Short mmCIF file of C-alpha atoms and ligand atoms in Angstrom, two decimals:
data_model
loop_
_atom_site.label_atom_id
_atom_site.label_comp_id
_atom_site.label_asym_id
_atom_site.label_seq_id
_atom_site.Cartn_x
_atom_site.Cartn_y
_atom_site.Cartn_z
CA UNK A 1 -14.77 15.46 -29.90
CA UNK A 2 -18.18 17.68 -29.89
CA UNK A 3 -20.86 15.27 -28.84
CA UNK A 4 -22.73 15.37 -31.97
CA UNK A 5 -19.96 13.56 -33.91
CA UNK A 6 -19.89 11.20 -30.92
CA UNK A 7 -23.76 10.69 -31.42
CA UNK A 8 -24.03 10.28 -35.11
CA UNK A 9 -20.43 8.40 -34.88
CA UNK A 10 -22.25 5.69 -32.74
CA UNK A 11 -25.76 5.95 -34.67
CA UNK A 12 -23.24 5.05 -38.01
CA UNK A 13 -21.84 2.08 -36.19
CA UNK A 14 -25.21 0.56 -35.39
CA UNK A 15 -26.29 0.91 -38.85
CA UNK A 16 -22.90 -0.50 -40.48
CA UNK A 17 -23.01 -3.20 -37.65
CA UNK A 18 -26.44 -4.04 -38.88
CA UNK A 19 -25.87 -3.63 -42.39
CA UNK A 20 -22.96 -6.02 -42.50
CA UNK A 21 -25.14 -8.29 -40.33
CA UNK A 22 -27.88 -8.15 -43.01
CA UNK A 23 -25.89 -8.98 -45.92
CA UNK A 24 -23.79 -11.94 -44.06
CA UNK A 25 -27.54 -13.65 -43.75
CA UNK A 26 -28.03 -12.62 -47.31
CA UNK A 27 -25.34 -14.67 -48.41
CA UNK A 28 -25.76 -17.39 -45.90
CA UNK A 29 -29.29 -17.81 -47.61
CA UNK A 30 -27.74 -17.23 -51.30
CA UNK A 31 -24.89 -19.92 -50.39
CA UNK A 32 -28.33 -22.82 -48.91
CA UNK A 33 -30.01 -22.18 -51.93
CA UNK A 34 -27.05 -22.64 -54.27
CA UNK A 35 -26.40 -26.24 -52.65
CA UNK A 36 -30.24 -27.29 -52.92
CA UNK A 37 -30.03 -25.83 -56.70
CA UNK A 38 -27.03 -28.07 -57.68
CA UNK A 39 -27.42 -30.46 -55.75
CA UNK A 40 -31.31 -30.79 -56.99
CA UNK A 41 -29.49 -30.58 -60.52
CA UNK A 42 -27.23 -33.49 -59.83
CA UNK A 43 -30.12 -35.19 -58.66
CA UNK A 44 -31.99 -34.59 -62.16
CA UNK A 45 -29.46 -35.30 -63.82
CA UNK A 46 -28.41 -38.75 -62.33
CA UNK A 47 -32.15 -40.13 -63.11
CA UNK A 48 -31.41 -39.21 -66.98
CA UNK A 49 -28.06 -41.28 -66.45
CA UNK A 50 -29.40 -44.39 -64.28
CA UNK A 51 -32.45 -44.45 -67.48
CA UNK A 52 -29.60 -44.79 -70.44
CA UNK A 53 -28.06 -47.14 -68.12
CA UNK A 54 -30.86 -49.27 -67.95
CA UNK A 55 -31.52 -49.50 -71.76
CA UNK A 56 -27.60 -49.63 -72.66
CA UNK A 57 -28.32 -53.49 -72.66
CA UNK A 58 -29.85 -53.70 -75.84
CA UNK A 59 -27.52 -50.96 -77.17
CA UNK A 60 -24.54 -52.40 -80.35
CA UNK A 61 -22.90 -48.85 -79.66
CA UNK A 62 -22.77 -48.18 -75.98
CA UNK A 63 -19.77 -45.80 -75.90
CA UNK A 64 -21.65 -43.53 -78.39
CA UNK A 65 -24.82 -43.83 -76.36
CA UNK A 66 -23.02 -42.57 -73.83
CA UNK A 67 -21.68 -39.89 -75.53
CA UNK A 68 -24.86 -38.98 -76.91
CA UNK A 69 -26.08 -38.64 -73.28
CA UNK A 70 -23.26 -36.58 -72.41
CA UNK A 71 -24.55 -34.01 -75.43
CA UNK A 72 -27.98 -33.60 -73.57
CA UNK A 73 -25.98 -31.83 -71.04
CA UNK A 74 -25.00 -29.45 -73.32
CA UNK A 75 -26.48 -25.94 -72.24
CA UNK A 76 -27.06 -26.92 -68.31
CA UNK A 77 -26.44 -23.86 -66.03
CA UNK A 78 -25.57 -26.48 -63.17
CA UNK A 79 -23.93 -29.03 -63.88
CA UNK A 80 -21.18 -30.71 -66.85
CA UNK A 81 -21.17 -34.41 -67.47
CA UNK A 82 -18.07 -36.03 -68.28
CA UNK A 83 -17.48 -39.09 -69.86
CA UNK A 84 -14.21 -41.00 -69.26
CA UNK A 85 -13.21 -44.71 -70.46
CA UNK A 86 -12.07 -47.47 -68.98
CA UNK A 87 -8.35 -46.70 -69.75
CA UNK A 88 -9.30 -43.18 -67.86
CA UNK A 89 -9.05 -40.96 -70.54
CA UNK A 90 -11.87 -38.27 -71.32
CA UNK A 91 -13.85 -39.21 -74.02
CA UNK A 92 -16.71 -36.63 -74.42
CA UNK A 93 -17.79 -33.26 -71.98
CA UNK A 94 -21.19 -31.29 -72.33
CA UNK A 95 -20.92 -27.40 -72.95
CA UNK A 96 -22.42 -25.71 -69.78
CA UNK A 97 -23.85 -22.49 -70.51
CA UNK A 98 -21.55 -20.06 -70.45
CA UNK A 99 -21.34 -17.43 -67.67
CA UNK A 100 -19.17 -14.18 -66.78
CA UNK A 101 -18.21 -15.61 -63.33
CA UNK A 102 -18.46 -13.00 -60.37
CA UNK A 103 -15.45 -10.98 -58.48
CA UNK A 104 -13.36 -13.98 -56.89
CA UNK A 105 -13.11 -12.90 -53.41
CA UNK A 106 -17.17 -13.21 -53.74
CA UNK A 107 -17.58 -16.26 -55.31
CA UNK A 108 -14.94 -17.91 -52.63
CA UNK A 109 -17.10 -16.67 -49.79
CA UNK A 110 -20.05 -18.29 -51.53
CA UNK A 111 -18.73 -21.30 -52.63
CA UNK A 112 -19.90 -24.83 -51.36
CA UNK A 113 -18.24 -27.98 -51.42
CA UNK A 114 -20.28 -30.02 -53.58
CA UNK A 115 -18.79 -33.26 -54.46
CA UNK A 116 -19.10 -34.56 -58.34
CA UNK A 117 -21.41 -37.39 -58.95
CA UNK A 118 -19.84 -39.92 -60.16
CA UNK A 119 -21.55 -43.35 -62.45
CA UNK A 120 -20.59 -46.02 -63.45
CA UNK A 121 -21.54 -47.60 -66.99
CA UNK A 122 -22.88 -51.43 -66.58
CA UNK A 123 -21.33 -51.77 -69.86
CA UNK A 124 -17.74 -50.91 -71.32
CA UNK A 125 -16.26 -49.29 -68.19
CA UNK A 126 -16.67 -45.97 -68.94
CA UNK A 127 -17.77 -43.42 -65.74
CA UNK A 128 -20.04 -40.36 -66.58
CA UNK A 129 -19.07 -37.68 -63.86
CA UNK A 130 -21.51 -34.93 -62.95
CA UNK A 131 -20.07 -32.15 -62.23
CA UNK A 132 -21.74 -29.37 -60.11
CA UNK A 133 -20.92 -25.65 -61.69
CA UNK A 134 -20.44 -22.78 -59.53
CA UNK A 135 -20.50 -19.78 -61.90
CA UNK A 136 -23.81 -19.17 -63.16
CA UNK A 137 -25.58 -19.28 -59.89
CA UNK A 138 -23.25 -16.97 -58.37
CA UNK A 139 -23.37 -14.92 -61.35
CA UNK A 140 -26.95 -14.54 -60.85
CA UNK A 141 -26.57 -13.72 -56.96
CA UNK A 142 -23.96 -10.97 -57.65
CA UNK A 143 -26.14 -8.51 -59.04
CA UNK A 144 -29.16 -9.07 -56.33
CA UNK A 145 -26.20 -8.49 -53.29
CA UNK A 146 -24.97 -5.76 -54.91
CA UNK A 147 -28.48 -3.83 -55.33
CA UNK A 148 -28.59 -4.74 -51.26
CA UNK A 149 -25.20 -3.77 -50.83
CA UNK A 150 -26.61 -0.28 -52.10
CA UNK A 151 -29.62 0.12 -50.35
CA UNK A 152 -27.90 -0.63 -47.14
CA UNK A 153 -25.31 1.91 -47.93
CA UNK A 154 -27.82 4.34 -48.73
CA UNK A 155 -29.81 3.57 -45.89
CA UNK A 156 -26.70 4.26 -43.54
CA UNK A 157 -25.95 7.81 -45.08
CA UNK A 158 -29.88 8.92 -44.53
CA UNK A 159 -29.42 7.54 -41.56
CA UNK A 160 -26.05 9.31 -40.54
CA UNK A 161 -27.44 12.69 -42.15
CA UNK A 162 -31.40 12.40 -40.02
CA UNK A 163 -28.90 12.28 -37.40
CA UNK A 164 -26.66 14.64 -37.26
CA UNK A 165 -29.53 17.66 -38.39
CA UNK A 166 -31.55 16.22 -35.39
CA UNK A 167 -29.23 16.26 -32.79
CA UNK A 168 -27.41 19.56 -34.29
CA UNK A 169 -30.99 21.33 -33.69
CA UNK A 170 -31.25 19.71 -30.76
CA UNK A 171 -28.19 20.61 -29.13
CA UNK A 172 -28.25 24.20 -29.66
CA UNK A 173 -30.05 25.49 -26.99
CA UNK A 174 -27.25 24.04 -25.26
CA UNK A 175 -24.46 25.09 -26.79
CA UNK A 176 -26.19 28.79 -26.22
CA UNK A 177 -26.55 27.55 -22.51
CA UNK A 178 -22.54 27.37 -22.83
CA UNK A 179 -22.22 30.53 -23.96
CA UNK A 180 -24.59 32.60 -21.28
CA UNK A 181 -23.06 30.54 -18.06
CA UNK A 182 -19.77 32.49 -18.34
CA UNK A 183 -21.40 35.37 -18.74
CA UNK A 184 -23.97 35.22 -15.11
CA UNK A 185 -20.63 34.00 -13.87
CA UNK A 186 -18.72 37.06 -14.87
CA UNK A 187 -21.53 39.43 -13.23
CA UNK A 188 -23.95 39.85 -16.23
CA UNK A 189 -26.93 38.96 -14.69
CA UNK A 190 -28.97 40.43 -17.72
CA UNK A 191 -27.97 37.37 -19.70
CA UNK A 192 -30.80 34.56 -21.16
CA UNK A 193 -30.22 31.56 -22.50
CA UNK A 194 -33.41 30.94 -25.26
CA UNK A 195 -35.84 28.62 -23.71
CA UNK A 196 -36.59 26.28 -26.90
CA UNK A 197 -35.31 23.10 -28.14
CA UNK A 198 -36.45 19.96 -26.13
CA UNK A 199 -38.38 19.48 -23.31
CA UNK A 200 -35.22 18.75 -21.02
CA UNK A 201 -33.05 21.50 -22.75
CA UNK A 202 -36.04 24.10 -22.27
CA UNK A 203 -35.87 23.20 -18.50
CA UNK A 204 -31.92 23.78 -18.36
CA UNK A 205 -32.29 27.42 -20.00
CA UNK A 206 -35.28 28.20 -18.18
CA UNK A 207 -33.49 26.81 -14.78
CA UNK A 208 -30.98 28.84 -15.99
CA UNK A 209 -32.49 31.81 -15.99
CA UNK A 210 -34.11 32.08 -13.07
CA UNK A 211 -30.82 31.25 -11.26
CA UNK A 212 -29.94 35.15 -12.99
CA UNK A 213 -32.73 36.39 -11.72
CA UNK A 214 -32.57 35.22 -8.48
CA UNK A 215 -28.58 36.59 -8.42
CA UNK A 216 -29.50 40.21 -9.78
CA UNK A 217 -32.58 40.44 -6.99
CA UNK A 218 -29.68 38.97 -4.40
CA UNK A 219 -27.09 41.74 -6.22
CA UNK A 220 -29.77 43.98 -5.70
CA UNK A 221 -30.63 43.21 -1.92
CA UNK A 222 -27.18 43.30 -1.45
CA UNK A 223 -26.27 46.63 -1.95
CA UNK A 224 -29.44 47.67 -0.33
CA UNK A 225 -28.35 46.02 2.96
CA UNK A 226 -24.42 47.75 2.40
CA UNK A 227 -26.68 51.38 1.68
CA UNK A 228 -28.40 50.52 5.02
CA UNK A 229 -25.58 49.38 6.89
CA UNK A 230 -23.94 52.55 6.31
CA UNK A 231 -26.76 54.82 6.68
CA UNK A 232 -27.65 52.87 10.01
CA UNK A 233 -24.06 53.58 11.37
CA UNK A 234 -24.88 57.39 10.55
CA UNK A 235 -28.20 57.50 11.98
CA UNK A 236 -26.36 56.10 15.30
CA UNK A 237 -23.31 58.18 14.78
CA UNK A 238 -25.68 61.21 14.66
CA UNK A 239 -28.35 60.32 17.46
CA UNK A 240 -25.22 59.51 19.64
CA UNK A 241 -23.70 62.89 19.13
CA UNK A 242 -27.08 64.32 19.44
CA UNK A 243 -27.04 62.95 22.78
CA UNK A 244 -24.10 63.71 24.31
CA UNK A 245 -24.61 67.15 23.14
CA UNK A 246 -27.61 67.47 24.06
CA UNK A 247 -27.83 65.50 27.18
CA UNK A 248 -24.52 65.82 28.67
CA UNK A 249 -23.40 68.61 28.14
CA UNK A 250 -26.19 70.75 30.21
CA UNK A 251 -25.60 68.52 33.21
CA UNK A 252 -21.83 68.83 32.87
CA UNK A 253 -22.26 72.44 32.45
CA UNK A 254 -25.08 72.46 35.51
CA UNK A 255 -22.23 70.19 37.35
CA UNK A 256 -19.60 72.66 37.16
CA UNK A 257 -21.86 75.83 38.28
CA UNK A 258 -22.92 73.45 40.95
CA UNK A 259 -19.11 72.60 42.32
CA UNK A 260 -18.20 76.72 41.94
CA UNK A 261 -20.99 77.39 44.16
CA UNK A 262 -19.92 74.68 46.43
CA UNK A 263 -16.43 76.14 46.52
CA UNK A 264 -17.72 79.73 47.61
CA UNK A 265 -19.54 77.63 50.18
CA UNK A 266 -17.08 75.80 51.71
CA UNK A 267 -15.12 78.82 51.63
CA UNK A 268 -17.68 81.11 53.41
CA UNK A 269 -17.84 78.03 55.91
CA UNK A 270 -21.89 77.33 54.97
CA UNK A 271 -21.32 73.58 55.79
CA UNK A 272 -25.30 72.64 54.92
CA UNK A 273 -24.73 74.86 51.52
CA UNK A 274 -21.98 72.92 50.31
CA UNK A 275 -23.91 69.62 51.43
CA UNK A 276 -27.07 70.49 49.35
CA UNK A 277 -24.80 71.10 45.87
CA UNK A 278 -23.39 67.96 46.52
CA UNK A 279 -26.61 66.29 46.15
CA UNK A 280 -27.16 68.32 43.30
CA UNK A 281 -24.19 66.88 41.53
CA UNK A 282 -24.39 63.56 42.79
CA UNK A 283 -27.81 63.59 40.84
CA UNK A 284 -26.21 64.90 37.55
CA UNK A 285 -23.51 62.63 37.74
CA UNK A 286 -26.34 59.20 37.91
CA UNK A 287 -28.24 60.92 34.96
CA UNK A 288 -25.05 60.76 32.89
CA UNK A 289 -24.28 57.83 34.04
CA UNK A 290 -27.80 56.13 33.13
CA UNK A 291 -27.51 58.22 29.77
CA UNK A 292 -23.73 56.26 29.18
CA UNK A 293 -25.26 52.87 29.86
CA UNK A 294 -28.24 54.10 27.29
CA UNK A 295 -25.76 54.71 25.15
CA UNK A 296 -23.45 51.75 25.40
CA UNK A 297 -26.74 49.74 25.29
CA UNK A 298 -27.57 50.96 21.53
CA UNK A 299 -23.65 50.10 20.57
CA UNK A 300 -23.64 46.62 21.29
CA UNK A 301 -27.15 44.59 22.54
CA UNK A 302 -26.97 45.03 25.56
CA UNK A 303 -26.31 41.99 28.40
CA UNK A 304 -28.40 39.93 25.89
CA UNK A 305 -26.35 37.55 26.02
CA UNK A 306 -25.65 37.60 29.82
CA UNK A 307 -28.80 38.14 30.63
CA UNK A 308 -30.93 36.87 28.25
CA UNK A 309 -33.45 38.15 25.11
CA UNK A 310 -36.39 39.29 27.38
CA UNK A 311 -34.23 41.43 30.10
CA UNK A 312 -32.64 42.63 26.79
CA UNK A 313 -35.82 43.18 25.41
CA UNK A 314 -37.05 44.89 28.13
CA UNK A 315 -33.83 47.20 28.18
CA UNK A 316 -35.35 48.51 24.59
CA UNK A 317 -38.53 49.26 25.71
CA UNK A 318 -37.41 50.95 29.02
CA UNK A 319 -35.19 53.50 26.40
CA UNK A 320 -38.56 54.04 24.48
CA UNK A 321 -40.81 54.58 27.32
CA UNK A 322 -38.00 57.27 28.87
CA UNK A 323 -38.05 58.73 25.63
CA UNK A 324 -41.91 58.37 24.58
CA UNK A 325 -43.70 58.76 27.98
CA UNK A 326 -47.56 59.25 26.25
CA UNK A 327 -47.03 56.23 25.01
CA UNK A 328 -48.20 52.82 26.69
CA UNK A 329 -45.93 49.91 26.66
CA UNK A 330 -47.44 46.17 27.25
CA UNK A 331 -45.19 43.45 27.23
CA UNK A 332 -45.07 39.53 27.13
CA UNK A 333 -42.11 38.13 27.71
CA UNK A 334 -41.47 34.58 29.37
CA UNK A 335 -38.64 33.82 31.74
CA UNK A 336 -34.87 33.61 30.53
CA UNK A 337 -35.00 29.87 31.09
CA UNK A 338 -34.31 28.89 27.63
CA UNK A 339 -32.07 27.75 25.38
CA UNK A 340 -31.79 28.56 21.95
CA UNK A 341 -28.46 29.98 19.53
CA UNK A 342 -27.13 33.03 19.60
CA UNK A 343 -28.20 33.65 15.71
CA UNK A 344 -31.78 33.09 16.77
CA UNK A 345 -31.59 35.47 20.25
CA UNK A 346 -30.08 38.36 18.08
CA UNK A 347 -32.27 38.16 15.25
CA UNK A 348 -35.04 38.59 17.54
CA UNK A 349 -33.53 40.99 19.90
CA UNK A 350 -32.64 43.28 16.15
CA UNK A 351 -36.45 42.38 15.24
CA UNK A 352 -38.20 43.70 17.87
CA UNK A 353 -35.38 46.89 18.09
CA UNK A 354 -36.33 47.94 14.68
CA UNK A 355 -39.78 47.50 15.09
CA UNK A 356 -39.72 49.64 18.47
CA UNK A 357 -37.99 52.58 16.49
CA UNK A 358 -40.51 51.66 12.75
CA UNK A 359 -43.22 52.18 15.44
CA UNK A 360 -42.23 55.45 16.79
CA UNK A 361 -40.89 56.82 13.94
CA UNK A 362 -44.14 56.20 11.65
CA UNK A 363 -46.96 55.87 13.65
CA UNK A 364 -48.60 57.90 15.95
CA UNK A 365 -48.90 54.98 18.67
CA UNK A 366 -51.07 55.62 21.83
CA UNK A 367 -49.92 51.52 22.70
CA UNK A 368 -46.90 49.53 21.92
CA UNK A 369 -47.21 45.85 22.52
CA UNK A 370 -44.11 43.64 22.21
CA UNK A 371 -44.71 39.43 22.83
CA UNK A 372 -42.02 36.83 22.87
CA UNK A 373 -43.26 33.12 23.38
CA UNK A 374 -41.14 29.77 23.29
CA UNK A 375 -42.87 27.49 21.63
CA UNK A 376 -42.95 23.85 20.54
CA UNK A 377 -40.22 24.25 17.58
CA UNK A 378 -40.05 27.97 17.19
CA UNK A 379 -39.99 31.62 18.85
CA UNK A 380 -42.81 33.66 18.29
CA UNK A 381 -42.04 37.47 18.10
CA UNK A 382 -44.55 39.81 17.47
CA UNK A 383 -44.81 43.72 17.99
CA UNK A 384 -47.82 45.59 17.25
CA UNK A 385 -48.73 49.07 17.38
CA UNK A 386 -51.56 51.26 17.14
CA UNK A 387 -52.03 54.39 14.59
CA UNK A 388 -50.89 53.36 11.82
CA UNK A 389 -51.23 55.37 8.58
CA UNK A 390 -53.02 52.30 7.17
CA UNK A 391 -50.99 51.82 4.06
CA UNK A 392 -49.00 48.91 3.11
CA UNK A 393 -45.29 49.90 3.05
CA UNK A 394 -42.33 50.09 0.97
CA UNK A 395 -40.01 48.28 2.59
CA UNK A 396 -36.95 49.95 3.21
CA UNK A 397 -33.65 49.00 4.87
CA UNK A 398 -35.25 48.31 7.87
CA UNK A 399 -37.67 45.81 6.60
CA UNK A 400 -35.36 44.72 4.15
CA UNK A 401 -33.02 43.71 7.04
CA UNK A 402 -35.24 42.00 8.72
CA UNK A 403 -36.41 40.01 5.67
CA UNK A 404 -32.72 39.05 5.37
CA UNK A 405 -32.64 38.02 9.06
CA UNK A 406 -35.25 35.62 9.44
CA UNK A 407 -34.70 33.80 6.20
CA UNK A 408 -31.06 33.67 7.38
CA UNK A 409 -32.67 32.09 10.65
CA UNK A 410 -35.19 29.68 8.41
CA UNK A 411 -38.14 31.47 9.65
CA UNK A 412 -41.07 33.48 8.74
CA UNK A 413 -42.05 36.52 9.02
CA UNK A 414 -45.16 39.03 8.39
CA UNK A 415 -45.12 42.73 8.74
CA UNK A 416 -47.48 45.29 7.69
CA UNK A 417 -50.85 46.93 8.35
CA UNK A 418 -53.28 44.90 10.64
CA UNK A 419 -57.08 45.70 10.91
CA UNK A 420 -58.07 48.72 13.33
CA UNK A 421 -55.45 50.57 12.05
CA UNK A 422 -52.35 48.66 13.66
CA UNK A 423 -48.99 47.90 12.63
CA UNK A 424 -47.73 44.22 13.09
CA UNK A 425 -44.94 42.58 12.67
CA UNK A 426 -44.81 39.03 13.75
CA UNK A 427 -42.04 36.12 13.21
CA UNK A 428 -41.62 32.58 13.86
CA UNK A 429 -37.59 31.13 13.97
CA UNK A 430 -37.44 28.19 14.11
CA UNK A 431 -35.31 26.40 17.10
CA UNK A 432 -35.85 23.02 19.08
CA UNK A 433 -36.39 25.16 22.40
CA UNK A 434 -35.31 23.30 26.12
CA UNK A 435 -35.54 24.55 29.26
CA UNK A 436 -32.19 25.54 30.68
CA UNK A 437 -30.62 22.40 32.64
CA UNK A 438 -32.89 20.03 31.62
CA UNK A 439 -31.04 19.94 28.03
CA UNK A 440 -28.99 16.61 27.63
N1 LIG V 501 -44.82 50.51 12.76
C1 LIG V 501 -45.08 51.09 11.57
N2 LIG V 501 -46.15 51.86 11.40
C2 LIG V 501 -46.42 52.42 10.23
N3 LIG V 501 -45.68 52.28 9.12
C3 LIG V 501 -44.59 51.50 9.20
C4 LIG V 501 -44.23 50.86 10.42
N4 LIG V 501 -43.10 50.13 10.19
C5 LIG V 501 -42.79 50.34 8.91
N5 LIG V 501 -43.66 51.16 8.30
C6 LIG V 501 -43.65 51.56 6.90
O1 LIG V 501 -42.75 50.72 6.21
C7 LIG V 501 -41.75 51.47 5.57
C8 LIG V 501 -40.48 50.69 5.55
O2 LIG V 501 -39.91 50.58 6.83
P1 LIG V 501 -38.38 50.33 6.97
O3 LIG V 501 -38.04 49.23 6.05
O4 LIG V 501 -38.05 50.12 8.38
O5 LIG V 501 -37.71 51.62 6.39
P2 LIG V 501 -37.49 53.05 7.09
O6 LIG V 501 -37.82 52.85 8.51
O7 LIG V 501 -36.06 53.33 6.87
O8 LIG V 501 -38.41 53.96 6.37
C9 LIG V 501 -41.70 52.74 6.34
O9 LIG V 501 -41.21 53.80 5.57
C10 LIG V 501 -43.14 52.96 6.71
O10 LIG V 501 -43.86 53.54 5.66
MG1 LIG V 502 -37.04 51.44 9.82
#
C-alpha cells in the first residue's frame, strides 16, 4: 500500500477514534441530565401529591380527589401518574404529552433505570404511581446527537481530504527521487531529481544530485586515468625502443668491429693489439649493461622495495642527471630506516618520478631539488624546480594521476607555480612512521 493511503488511513482512524469518543461523552452527558430531569420531575410531582394528601382529610369524595389530581398530570413531558384502588385495579391515568419516540437501538443506549414513585393515599387505599417517561426527553436529544453526529462526520472527511492533498504534494519530490535513482544507477549521470517540496525532501534530491555529479566527474576521471594509462605504456614502449635503438645498437655495432679487429690481431699474432680491443669491448659491454639496468629500472621501481624509497629515489635522479648533465640536482633524503606501507612508498616513489620527467619536460630547469622527510604522522615529498613558464597548468594525466594517488593514500597535495618562477609540487601521506626495529 503507497504510503499516502497508509498516512491518511491512520490520520482517518484518529479522527473516527475521536469522533466516536466525542459522541459516547455526548450521550453519557445526555443520559445524567435525563435522570436529574425526571427524577427532578418525580420530585415535583410528589410535593403536589403529599399536598392533596394532606387536605384529603376534610375531603367527602377522596377517590375523586384523587382522580382529579391524577388529571393535573395530564400534559407532563416526564412523568404519568397512575391511580390504582385498593382492590388493585387502575382507576384513573394522566395523558403525558405525546412524543414520536427516537430509533430504539438509541433510546436503549440512553435509557436509565428510574424506578416509579410510588404513594400511598392516607385515605381509601388507593396508590398514585409516578411514573418517569422516557420518550420525550430522548426525543429531544435525538436531533441535537444527530446534528453532532454530522459535524463529526464532516469534520473527518475535511480532515481525510487536508490530508491526503498535503501529503500527496508532499511526497512527490519523492516519488520523482524514485524515478531518477534507477536512472544514475543505470549510467545516466545527467539525471536530477527537482529540489522542492519540504525541507527534508529538498535535502534528499539535492543529496541526490550531487552524488551524480560527483559519479560523472569520477566517470570522467576515470577514463582520463585509462587514456593515460595507455598513452603512458606508449610513451615507455617508444622511449624504450628509442633506446635500444639508439643506445645499443652503436655499441653492439662498435662491439662487433671491435672483436673483427681483434680476430685479425690474434691472427697476425699482435698479442698487445688484441689486448687493447678487449678493453674496448669490455667497456661497451658495462655501458649496455648499465643502459639494461636503466631500462629494467623504468619497467618496474626499481629495488624500492628492497632497498628502500630514497635509494630508489636516488636511482631516478641518477637517470636524469646522466641524461640532463647542465642541470643541478640537490637532494634530501633521510635514511631507509623507516617503516611505512607499500601504498604510501610507491605513491611517493610515482610522485616524485613524474615530477622529475614534468620538470624536464616543461621547464627549462638550471636546479632540480627533490626532499623526502618522515615526519610525526606523515611523509613530506616535495620537488621543486626552477624556470618555470610561470603559468598555472592544466592538469593532464600526469597531474591527474597524481591527484588520484594521494587521495587514494588520504593525503594532500599542492602542485603548481611557486614565486621566483619555480615549479613545486609538494605532498603530505599520511602514515604513523617508526623507526625500523623499534616497531612493536
Ligand atoms: N615542473 C613543471 N614546470 C612547468 N610546468 C609544469 C610542470 N609540471 C607540470 N606542468 C604543467 O602542467 C601541465 C600538466 O602536467 P601533467 O598533468 O603532468 O601533463 P603532461 O605532462 O602530460 O602535459 C603540463 O602540461 C605543464 O603545462
Ligand atoms: Mg606529465
Amino acid at each position: 500500500m503507497s504510503l499516502r493511503y497508509r498516512v491518511v488511513i491512520a490520520v482517518v482512524l484518529v479522527l473516527v477514534l475521536g469522533a466516536g469518543a466525542g459522541l459516547a461523552m455526548a450521550g453519557w452527558q445526555a443520559r445524567h441530565w435525563l435522570r436529574g430531569e425526571l427524577t427532578s420531575a418525580q420530585a415535583g410531582g410528589q410535593l403536589a401529591v403529599s399536598r392533596t394528601f394532606s387536605d384529603l382529610g376534610r375531603s367527602d369524595a377522596p377517590i375523586n380527589d384523587l382522580k382529579t389530581l391524577v388529571e393535573t398530570f395530564d400534559g407532563n413531558r416526564h412523568i404519568q401518574a397512575v391511580l390504582t384502588g385498593a382492590d388493585g385495579r387502575q382507576l384513573a391515568a394522566s395523558a403525558p404529552e405525546p412524543a414520536t419516540p427516537p430509533p430504539r437501538w438509541f433510546a436503549s443506549l440512553l435509557r436509565e433505570q428510574i424506578a416509579p414513585v410510588r404513594l400511598a393515599s392516607p385515605r381509601g387505599g388507593a396508590v398514585v404511581e409516578l411514573r418517569p417517561i422516557y420518550a420525550n426527553d430522548m426525543a429531544a436529544v435525538w436531533p441535537e446527537f444527530l446534528d453532532l453526529a454530522f459535524v463529526l462526520l464532516l469534520s473527518c472527511l475535511a480532515g481525510a481530504a487536508l490530508v491526503w492533498m498535503v501529503v500527496g504534494r508532499a511526497l512527490e519530490p519523492l516519488s520523482a527521487v524514485g524515478h531518477v535513482l534507477p536512472r544514475i544507477g543505470a549510467g545516466d549521470y545527467a539525471a536530477r531529481a527537482p529540489e522542492t517540496g519540504p525541507p527534508e525532501l529538498e535535502g534528499l534530491s539535492r543529496g541526490v544530485n550531487e552524488m551524480a555529479e560527483r559519479l560523472a566527474v569520477m566517470r570522467t576521471r576515470n577514463r582520463a586515468l585509462e587514456e593515460q594509462i595507455l598513452t603512458l605504456q606508449d610513451e615507455e614502449r617508444a622511449d624504450i625502443a628509442r633506446d635500444l635503438h639508439d643506445e645499443m645498437g652503436p655499441h653492439l655495432f662498435a662491439a662487433n668491429v671491435d672483436l673483427t679487429m681483434m680476430a685479425g690481431h690474434i691472427t697476425g699474432g699482435r698479442t698487445e693489439a688484441a689486448l687493447e680491443q678487449v678493453g674496448a669491448v669490455q667497456a661497451a659491454i658495462a655501458h649496455m649493461q648499465r643502459l639494461v639496468r636503466d631500462i629494467l629500472g623504468r619497467l618496474r621501481p626499481p629495488r624500492l622495495l628492497e632497498l628502500g624509497l630514497s635509494a630508489a629515489v636516488l636511482d631516478l635522479v641518477d637517470f636524469w642527471r646522466l641524461r640532463r648533465p647542465e642541470v643541478a640536482f640537490e637532494t634530501r633524503l633521510p635514511p631507509d630506516d623507516y617503516d611505512a606501507p607499500d601504498q604510501v612508498l610507491e605513491t611517493a616513489y610515482r610522485l616524485v618520478q613524474e615530477s622529475l620527467s614534468n620538470a624536464v619536460r616543461h621547464s627549462a630547469p638550471t636546479l632540480i631539488a627533490v626532499t623526502l622527510e618522515p615526519r610525526e604522522e606523515s611523509l613530506w615529498i616535495e620537488v621543486r624546480n626552477d624556470g618555470a613558464p610561470g603559468q598555472a597548468a592544466t592538469p593532464g594525466f600526469g597531474l591527474t594521476g597524481m591527484i588520484e594517488r594521494v587521495a587514494q593514500a588520504g593525503g594532500t597535495l599542492q602542485a603548481g607555480p611557486a614565486d621566483d618562477g619555480a615549479w613545486r609540487v609538494a605532498a603530505s601521506l599520511p602514515i604513523a612512521l617508526t623507526k625500523k626495529g623499534l616497531a612493536a
